[in-house]
Short mmCIF file of C-alpha atoms in Angstrom, two decimals:
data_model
loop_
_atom_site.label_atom_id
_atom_site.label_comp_id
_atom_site.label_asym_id
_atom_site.label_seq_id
_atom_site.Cartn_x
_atom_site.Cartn_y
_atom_site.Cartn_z
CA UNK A 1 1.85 203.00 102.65
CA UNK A 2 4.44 200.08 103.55
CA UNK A 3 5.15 202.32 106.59
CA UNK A 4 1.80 202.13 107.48
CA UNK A 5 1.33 198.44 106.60
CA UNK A 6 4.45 197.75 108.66
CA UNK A 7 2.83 199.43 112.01
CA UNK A 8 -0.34 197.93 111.25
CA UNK A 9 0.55 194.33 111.10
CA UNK A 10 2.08 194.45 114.63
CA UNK A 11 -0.99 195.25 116.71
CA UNK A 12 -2.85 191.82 115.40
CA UNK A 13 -1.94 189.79 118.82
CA UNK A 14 -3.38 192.59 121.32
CA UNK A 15 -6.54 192.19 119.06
CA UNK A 16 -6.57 188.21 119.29
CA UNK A 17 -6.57 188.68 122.99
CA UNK A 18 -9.32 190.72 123.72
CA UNK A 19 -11.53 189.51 121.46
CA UNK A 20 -10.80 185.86 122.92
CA UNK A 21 -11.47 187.66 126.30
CA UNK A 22 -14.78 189.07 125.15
CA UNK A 23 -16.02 185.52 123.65
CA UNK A 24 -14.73 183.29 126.36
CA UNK A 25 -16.17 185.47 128.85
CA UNK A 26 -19.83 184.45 127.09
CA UNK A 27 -18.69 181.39 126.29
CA UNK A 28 -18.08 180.09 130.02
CA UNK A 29 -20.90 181.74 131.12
CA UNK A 30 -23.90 180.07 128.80
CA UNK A 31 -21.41 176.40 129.39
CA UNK A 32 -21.40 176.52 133.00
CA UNK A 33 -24.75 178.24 133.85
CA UNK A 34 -27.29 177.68 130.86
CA UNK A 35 -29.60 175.05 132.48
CA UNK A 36 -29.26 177.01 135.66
CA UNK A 37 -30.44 180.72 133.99
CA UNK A 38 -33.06 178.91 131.67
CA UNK A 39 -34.63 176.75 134.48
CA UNK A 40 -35.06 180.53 137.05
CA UNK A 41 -35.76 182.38 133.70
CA UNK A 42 -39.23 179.97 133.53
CA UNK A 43 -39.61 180.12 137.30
CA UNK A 44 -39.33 183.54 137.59
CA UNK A 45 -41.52 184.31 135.05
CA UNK A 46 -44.01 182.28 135.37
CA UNK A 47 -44.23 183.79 139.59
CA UNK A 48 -44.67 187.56 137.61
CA UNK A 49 -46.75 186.68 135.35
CA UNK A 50 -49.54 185.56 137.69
CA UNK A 51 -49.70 188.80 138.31
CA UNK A 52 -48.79 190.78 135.96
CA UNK A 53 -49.16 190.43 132.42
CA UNK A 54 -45.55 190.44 131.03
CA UNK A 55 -44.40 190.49 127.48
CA UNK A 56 -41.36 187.64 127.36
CA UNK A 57 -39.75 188.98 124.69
CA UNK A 58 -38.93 192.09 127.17
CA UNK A 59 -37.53 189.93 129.46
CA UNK A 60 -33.38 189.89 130.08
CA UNK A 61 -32.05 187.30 132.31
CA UNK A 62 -28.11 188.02 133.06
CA UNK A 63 -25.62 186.20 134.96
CA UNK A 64 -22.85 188.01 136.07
CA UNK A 65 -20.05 186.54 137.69
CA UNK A 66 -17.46 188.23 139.46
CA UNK A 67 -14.61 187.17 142.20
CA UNK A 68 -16.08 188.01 145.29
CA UNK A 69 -20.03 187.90 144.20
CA UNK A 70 -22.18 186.53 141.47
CA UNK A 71 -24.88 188.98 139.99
CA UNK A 72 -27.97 187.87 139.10
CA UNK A 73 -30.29 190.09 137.02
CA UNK A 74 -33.64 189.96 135.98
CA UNK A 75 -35.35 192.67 133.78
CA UNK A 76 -38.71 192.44 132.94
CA UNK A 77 -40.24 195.28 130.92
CA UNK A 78 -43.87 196.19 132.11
CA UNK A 79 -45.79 198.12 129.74
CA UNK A 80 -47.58 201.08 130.99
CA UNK A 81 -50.89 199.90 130.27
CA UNK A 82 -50.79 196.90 132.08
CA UNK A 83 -50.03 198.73 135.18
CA UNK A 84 -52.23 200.94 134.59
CA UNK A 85 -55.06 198.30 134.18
CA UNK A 86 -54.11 197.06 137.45
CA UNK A 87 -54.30 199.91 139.47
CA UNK A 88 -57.57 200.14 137.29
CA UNK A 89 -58.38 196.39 138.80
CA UNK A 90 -56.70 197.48 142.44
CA UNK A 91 -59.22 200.61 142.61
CA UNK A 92 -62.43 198.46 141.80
CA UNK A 93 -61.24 196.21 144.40
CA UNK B 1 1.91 155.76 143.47
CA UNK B 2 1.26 155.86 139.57
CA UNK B 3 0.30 158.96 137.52
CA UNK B 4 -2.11 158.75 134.61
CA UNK B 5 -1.52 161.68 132.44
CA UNK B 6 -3.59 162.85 129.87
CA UNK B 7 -2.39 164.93 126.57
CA UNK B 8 -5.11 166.32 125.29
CA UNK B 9 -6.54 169.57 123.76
CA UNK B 10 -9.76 170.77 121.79
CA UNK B 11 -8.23 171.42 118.47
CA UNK B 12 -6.06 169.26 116.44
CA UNK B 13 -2.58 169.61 115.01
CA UNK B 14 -1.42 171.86 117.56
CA UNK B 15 0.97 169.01 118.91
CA UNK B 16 -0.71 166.21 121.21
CA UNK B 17 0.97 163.38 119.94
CA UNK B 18 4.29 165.05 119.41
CA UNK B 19 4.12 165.93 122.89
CA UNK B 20 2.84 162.62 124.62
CA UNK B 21 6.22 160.72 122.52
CA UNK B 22 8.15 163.25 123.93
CA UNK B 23 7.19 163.45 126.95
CA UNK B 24 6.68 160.38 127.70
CA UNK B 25 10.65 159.78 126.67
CA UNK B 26 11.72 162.34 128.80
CA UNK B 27 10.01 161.04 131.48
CA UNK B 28 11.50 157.19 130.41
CA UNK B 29 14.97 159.23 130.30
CA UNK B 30 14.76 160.07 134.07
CA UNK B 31 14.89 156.54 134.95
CA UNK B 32 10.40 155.70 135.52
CA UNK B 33 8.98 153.06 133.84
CA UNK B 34 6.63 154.74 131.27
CA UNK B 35 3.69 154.04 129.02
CA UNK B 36 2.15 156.01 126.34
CA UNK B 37 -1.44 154.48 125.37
CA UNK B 38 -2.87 155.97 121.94
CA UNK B 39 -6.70 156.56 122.23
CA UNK B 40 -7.28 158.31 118.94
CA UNK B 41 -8.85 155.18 117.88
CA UNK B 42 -9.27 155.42 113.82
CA UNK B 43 -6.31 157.87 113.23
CA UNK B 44 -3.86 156.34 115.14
CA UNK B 45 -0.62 158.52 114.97
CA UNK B 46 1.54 157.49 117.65
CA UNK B 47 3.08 154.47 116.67
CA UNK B 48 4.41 156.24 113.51
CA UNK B 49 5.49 159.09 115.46
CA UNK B 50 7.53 156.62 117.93
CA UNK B 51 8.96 154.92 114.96
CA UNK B 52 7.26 151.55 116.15
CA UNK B 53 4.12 151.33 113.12
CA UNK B 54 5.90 147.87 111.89
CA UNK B 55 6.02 146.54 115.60
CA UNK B 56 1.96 146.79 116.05
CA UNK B 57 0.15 143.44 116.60
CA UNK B 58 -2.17 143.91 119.21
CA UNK B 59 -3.87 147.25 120.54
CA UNK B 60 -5.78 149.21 123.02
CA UNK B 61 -9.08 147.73 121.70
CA UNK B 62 -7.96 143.99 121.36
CA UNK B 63 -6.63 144.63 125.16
CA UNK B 64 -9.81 146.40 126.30
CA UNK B 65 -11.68 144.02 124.78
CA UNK B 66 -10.41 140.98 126.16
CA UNK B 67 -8.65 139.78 122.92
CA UNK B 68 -5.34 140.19 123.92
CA UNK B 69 -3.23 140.13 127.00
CA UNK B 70 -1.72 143.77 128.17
CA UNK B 71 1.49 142.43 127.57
CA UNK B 72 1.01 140.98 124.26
CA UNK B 73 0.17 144.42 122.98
CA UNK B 74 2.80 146.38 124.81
CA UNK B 75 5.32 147.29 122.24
CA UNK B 76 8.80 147.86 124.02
CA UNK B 77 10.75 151.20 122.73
CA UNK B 78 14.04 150.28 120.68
CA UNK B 79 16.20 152.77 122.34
CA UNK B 80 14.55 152.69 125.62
CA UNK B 81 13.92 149.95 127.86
CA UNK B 82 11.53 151.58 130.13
CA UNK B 83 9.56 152.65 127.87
CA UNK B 84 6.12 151.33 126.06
CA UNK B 85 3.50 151.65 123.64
CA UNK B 86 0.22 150.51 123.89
CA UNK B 87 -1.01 151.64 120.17
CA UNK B 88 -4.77 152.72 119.56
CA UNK B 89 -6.98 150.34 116.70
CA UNK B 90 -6.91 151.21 113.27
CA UNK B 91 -11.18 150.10 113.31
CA UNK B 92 -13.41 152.42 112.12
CA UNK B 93 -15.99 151.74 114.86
CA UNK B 94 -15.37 154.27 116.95
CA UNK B 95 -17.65 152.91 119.79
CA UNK B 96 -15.65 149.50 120.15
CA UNK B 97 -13.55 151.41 122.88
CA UNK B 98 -15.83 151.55 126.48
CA UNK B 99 -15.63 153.05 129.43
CA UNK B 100 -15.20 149.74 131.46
CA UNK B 101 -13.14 148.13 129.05
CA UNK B 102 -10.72 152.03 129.28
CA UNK B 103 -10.58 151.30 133.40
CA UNK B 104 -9.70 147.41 133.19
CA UNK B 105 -6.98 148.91 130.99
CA UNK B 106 -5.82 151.42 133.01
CA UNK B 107 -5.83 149.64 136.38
CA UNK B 108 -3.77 146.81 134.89
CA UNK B 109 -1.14 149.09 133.42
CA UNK B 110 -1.34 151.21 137.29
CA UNK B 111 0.17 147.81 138.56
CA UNK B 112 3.20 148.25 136.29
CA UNK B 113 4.29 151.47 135.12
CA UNK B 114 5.30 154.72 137.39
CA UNK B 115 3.36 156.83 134.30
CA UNK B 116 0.95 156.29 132.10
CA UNK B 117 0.66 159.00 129.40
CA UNK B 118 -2.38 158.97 127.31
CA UNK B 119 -2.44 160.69 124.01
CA UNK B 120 -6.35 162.27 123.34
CA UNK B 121 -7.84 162.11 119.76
CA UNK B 122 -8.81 165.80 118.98
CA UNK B 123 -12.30 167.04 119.85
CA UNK B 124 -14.84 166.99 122.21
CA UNK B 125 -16.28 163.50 121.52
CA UNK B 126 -16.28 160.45 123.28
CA UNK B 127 -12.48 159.15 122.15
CA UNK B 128 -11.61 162.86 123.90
CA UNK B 129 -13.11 162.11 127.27
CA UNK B 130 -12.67 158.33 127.67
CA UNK B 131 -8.54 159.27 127.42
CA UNK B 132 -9.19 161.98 129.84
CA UNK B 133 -11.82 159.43 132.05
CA UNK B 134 -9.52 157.94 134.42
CA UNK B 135 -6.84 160.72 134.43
CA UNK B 136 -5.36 162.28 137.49
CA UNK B 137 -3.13 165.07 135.95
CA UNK B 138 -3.85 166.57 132.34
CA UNK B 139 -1.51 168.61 129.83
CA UNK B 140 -3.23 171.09 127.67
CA UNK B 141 -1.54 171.21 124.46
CA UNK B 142 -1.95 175.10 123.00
CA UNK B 143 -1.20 177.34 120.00
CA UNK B 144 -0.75 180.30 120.37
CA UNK B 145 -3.39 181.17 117.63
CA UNK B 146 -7.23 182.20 118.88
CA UNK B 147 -8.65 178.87 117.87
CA UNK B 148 -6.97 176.94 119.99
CA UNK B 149 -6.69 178.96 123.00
CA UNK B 150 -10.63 178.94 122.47
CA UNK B 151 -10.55 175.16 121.87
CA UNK B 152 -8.47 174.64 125.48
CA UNK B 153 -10.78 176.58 127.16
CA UNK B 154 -13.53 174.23 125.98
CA UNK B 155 -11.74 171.04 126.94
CA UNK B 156 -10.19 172.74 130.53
CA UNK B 157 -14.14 173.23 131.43
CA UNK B 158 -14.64 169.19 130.15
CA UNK B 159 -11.67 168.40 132.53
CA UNK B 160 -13.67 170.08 135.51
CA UNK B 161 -17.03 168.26 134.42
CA UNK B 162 -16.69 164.14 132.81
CA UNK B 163 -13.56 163.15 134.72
CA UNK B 164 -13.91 160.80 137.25
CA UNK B 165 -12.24 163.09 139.78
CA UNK B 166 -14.34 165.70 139.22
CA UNK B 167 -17.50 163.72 139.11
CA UNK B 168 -16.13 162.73 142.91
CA UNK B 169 -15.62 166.03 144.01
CA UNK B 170 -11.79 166.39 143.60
CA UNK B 171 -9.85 168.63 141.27
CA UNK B 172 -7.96 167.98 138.31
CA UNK B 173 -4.64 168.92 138.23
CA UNK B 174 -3.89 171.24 134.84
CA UNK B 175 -1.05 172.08 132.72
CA UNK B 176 -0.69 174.09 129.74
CA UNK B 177 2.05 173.45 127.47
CA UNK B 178 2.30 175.86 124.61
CA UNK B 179 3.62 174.55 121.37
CA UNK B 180 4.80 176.30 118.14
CA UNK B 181 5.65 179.08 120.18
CA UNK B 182 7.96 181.88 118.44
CA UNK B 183 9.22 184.34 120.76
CA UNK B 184 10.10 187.21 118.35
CA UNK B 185 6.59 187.49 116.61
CA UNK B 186 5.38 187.52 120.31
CA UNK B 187 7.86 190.15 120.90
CA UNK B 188 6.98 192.08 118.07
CA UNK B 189 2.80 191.51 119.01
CA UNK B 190 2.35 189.59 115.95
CA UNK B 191 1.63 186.60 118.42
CA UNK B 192 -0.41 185.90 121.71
CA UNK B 193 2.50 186.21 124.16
CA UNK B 194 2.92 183.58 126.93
CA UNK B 195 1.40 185.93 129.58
CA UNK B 196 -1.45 186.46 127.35
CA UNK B 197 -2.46 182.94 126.60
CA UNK B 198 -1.62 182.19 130.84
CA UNK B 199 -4.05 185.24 131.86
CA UNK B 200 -6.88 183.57 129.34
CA UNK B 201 -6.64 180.49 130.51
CA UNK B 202 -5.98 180.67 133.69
CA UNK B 203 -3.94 177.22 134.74
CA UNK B 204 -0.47 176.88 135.28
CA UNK B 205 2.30 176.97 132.84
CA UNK B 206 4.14 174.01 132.03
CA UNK B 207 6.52 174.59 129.30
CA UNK B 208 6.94 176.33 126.05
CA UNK B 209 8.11 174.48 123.29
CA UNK B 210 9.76 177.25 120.43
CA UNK B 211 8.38 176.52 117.02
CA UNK B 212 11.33 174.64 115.67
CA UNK B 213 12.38 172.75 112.13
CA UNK B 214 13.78 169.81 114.71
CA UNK B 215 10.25 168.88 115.87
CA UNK B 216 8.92 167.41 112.04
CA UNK B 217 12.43 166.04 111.33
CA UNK B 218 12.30 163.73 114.27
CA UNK B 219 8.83 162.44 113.18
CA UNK B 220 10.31 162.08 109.62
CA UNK B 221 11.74 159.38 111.55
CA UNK B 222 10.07 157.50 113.77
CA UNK B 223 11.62 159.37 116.87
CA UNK B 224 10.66 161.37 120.03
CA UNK B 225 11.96 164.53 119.98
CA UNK B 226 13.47 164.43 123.16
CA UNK B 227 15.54 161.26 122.08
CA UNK B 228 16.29 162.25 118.37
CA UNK B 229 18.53 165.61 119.64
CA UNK B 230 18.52 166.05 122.88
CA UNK B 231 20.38 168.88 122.35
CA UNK B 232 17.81 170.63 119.90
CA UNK B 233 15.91 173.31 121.12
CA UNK B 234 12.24 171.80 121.68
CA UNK B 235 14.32 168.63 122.98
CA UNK B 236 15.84 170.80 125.68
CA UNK B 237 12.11 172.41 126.59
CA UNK B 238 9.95 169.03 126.72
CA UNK B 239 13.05 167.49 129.55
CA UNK B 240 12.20 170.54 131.42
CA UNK B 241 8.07 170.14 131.48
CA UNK B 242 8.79 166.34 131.98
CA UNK B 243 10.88 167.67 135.25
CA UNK B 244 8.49 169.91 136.27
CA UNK B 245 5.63 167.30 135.57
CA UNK B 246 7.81 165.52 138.34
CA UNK B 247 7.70 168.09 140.86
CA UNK B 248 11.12 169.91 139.92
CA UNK B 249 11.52 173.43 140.11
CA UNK B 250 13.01 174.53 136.75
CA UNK B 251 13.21 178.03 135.71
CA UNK B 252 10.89 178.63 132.58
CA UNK B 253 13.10 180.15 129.96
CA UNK B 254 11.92 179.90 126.41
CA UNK B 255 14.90 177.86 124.60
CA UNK B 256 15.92 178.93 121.55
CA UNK B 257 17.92 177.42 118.39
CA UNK B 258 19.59 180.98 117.54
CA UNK B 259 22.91 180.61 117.73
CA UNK B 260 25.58 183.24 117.47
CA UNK B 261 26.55 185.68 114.57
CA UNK B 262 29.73 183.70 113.42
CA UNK B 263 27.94 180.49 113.94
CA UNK B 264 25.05 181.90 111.76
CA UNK B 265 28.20 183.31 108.75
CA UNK B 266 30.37 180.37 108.97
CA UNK B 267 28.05 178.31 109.50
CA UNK B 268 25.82 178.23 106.34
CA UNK B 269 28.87 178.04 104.49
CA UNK B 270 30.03 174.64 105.68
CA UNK B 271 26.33 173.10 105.47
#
């Protein structure tokens, strides 16, 4: 068990640094870039949504940043049966 | 052309005002005419820490204020001549320090001193980023413990945003100095290694300053480190960020107070 104990206690700075990676990594992101996502998040939506009916809560706004490129990403969830009354609508039309 | 330096870093106790004292002597042992300023208005530390708390009169906020001339508050160090103190106000109203008054300040001390070295109160607040305000070069003061290598992070991304020379488009130029650091537990991965914190953080390495017993007995006594051994181990480490603070190339090599097998036997025995 002390042998064990003994192996164990050296791995606890390789842990510190990733998981101060992984948080700093979100952290930057929301400090830099949160009035930025929130203010296209609205936009965005509110441009779908006159046209579709779109459930917000299904809606994932990511910004990914990498060296050469920045990745915006949008995902908004439409549920079947509002596409389906569209096409509905689009037919009638 | 003066250089206002700013010591500052998101957590506290990992070292700021250690570091401005001895820095700030180092740099007043290299022959530049040096002030520290103490900004941690409230929990002013500095003084004690330079060994000068009998010797305060005036301060920053009697200055800023108008009160008080510059040079009635400048406290002159004991064991060197080129170096000052300009302590912070004991007041508890933290607002009594402004951004104006911080400026006039600074541009009258510009006119006499080759570097003015400001020591930050901890934090994010206001006292944080009217020391960093008017800066043109700042030291990050790190642990290597996850707090504050978050904490640094924090205040690196306030150096890029509320600084005057960001706010005009230019770039502030970064340090990290990592304090406390003990090279064996990093060895051994019981501590964020050097490369580890650098690859986080992501701004150039100043110095490393090994966790040693010499740093609280100079405090114990009113001295910089730098001046109270210069021999010591941190001592030896802070001369070589002040040189590279200066332009120098100086190999980074973590110093270390080991000293040799017989010293280690023989030694105990005669203390």
């Amino acid at each position: 068990m002390k042998l064990f104990n003994f192996f164990n206690r050296r791995a606890s700075a390789p842990v510190a640094r990733e998981r101060l990676q992984i948080l700093l990594a979100h952290e930057r992101a929301s400090v830099s870039n949160s009035n930025l996502v929130a203010l296209l998040h609205r936009e965005v939506l509110a441009a779908v949504s006159k046209h579709i009916e779109i459930d917000p809560d299904k809606v994932e706004v990511k910004l990914r940043e990498g060296d050469d490129m920045s990745l915006l990403e949008i995902d908004i969830e439409i549920s079947t049966s509002a596409s389906a009354r569209e096409a509905i609508a689009d037919a009638a039309a | 052309m003066p250089k206002i330096l700013v010591v500052t870093s998101g957590k506290g106790g990992v070292g700021k005002t250690t570091s401005t004292a001895a820095l700030g002597a180092a740099l007043a042992q290299s022959n530049q005419k040096v002030a520290v300023v103490d900004f941690d208005v409230g929990l002013r530390n500095l003084d004690l820490v330079m060994g000068a708390e009998r010797r305060v009169v005036y301060d920053l906020i009697n200055v800023a204020q108008g009160d008080a001339k510059l040079h009635q508050a400048l406290i002159r160090d004991k064991r060197l001549d080129n170096l000052y103190l300009l302590p912070a106000s004991q007041t508890r109203d933290k607002d009594a320090l402004t951004e104006e008054g911080v400026r006039r300040v600074i541009d009258e001390l510009r006119e006499r001193f080759d570097w003015i070295v400001c020591d930050s109160p901890a934090g994010i607040e206001r006292g944080a980023t009217l020391a960093m305000r008017f800066a043109d070069v700042a030291v990050v003061v790190a642990n290597p413990e996850v707090s504050s290598v978050r904490d640094s992070d924090r205040i690196i991304g306030l150096l890029d945003a509320k600084t005057e020379i960001a706010e005009k488009g230019g770039r502030m130029e970064k340090h990290l100095l990592l304090t406390r650091y003990d090279a064996g537990r990093a060895a051994r991965g019981e501590m964020l290694n050097v490369d580890d914190v650098l690859e986080i953080l992501s701004i150039p390495l100043l110095g490393i300053i090994p966790e040693s017993e010499d740093v609280l007995r100079a405090s114990n006594v009113g001295s910089p480190v730098t001046l109270h051994n210069g021999a010591s181990a941190p001592s030896r480490a802070y001369a070589d960020a002040a040189r590279r603070l200066c332009g120098a190339e100086v190999p980074m090599d973590i110093p270390s107070d080991k000293k040799g097998l017989l010293v280690r036997l023989f030694g105990r025995r005669a203390a």
